[in-house]
Short mmCIF file of C-alpha atoms and ligand atoms in Angstrom, two decimals:
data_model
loop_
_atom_site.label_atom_id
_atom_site.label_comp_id
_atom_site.label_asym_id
_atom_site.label_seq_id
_atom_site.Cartn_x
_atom_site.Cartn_y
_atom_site.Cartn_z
CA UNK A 1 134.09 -135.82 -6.94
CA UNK A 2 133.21 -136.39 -10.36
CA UNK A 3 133.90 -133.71 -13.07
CA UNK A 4 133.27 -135.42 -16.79
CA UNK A 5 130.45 -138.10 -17.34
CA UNK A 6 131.08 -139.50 -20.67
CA UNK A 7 127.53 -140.32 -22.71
CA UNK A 8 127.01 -141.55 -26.39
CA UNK A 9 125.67 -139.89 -28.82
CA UNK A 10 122.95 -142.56 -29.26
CA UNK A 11 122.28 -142.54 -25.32
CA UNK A 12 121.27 -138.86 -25.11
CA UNK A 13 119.12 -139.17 -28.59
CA UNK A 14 117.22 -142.17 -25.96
CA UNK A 15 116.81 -140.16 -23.49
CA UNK A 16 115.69 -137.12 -25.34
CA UNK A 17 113.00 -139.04 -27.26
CA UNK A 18 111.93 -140.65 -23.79
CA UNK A 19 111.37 -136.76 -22.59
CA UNK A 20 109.44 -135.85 -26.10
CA UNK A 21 107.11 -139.34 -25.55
CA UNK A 22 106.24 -138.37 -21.83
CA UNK A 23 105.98 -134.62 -22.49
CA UNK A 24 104.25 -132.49 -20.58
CA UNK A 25 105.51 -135.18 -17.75
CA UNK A 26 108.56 -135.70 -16.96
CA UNK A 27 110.82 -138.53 -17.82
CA UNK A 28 112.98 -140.43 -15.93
CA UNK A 29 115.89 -142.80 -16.47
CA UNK A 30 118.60 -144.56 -14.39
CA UNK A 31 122.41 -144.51 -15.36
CA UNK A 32 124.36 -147.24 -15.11
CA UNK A 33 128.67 -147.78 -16.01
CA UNK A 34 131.74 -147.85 -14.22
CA UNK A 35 132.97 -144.93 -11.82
CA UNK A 36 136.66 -143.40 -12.02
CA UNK A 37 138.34 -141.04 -9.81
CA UNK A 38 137.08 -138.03 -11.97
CA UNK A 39 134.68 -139.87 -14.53
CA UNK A 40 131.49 -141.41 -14.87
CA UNK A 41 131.16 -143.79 -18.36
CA UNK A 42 127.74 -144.65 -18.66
CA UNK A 43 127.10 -147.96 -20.26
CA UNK A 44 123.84 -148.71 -19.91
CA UNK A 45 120.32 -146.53 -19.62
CA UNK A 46 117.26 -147.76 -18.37
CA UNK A 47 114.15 -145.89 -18.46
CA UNK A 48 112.08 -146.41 -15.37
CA UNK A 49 108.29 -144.57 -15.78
CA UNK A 50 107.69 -141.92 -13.92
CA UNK A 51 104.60 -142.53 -11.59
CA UNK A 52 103.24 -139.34 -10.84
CA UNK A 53 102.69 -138.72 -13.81
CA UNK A 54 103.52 -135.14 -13.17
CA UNK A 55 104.90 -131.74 -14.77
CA UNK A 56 106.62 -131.35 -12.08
CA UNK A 57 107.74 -134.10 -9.96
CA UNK A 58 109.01 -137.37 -10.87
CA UNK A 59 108.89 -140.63 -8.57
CA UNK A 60 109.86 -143.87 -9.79
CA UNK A 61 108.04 -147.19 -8.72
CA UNK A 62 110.45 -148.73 -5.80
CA UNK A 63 109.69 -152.14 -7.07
CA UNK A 64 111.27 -151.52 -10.56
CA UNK A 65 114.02 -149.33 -9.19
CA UNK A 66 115.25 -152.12 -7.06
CA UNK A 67 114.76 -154.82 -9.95
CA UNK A 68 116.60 -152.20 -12.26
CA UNK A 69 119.50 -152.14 -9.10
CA UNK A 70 119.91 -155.57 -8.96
CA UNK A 71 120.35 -156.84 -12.90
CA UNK A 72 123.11 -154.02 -12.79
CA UNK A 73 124.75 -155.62 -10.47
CA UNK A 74 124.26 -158.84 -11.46
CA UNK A 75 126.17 -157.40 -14.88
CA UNK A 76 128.98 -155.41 -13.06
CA UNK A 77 127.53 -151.89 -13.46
CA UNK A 78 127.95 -149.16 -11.07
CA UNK A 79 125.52 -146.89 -10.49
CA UNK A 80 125.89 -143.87 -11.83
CA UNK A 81 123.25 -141.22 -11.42
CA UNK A 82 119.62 -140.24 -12.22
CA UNK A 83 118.62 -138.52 -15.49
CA UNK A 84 115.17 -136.48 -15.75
CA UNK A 85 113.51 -134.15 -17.82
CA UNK A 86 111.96 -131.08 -16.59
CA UNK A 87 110.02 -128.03 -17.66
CA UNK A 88 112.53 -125.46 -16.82
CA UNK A 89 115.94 -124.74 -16.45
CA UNK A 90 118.47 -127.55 -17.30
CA UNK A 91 119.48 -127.73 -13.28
CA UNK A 92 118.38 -128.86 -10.35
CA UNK A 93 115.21 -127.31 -9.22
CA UNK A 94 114.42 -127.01 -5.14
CA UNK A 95 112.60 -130.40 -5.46
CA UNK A 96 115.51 -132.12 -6.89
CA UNK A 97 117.93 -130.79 -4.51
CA UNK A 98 115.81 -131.53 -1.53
CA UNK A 99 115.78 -135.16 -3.12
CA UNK A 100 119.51 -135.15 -4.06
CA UNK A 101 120.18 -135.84 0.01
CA UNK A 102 118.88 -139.25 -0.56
CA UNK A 103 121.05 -140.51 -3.82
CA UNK A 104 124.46 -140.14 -2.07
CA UNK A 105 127.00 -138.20 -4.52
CA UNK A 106 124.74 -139.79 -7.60
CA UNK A 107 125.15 -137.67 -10.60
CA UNK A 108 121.72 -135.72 -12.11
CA UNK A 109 121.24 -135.20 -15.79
CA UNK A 110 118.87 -132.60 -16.46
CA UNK A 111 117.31 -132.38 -19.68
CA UNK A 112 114.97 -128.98 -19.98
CA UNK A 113 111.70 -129.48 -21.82
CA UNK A 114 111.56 -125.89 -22.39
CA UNK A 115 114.81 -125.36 -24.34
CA UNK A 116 117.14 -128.78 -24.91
CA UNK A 117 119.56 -128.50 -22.92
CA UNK A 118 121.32 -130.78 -21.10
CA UNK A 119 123.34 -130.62 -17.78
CA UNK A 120 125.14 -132.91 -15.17
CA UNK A 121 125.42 -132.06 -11.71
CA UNK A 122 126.24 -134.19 -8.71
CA UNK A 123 126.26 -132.97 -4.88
CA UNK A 124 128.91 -134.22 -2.85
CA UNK A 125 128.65 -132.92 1.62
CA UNK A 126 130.79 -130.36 0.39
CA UNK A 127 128.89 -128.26 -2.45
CA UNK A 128 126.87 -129.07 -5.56
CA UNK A 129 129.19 -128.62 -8.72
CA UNK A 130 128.11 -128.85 -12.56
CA UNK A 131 129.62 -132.07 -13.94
CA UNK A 132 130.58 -131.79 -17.45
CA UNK A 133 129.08 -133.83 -20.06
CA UNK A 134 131.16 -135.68 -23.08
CA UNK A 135 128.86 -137.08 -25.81
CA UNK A 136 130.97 -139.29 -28.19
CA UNK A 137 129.47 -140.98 -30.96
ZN1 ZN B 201 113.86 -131.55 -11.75
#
């Protein structure tokens, strides 16, 4: 179980002008680093576009996610978890946990397009726990 995923400062500015740009849809981005016991560092952030197109759903084009998958490993990365934007509250909404059973124990950033914030949250086959988040500059 993770319990801190460690971010820059210059990471979550990305990902929040990624969310502004594709506003009212929401935005989507894959996170990529190295895994610890308790921690997730992300190193790396790669926006993948969001083909619905939609408010409120978010799919991303299999294709790209498994090009995306494979440069990251070709580099060393681990995978991480799955950031998107959404227009309510910053945590998972019944959609995203329904679609958390097929990312393993991935962590979700949620980034709400109604207010700005920001929240981590991973589901492991025991429960689904908030993960917190440490921006560093
Ligand atoms: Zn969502």
């Amino acid at each position: 179980m993770k319990v801190i995923l460690r971010l820059t400062s210059e990471q979550l500015r990305m990902l929040k002008d990624e969310s502004r740009k594709t506003y009212p849809a929401e935005a989507c981005a894959l996170l990529f680093g190295k895994l610890m016991d308790e921690e997730a560092v992300v190193t790396k952030v790669v926006v993948v576009s969001n083909v619905l197109r939609s408010p409120v759903k978010f799919e991303a084009d299999p294709q790209t996610v498994f090009n995306v998958f494979e440069k990251a490993d070709q580099e060393g990365l681990e995978f991480i978890g799955l950031f998107h934007s959404h227009p309510a509250p910053a945590r998972p909404s019944m959609v995203d946990i329904k679609y958390m059973r097929l990312w393993g124990e991935a962590i979700w950033l949620i980034l709400s397009s109604n207010d700005g914030n920001i929240a981590a949250f991973q589901k492991t086959n025991i429960n689904l726990h908030e993960v917190t988040l440490k921006v560093e500059a």
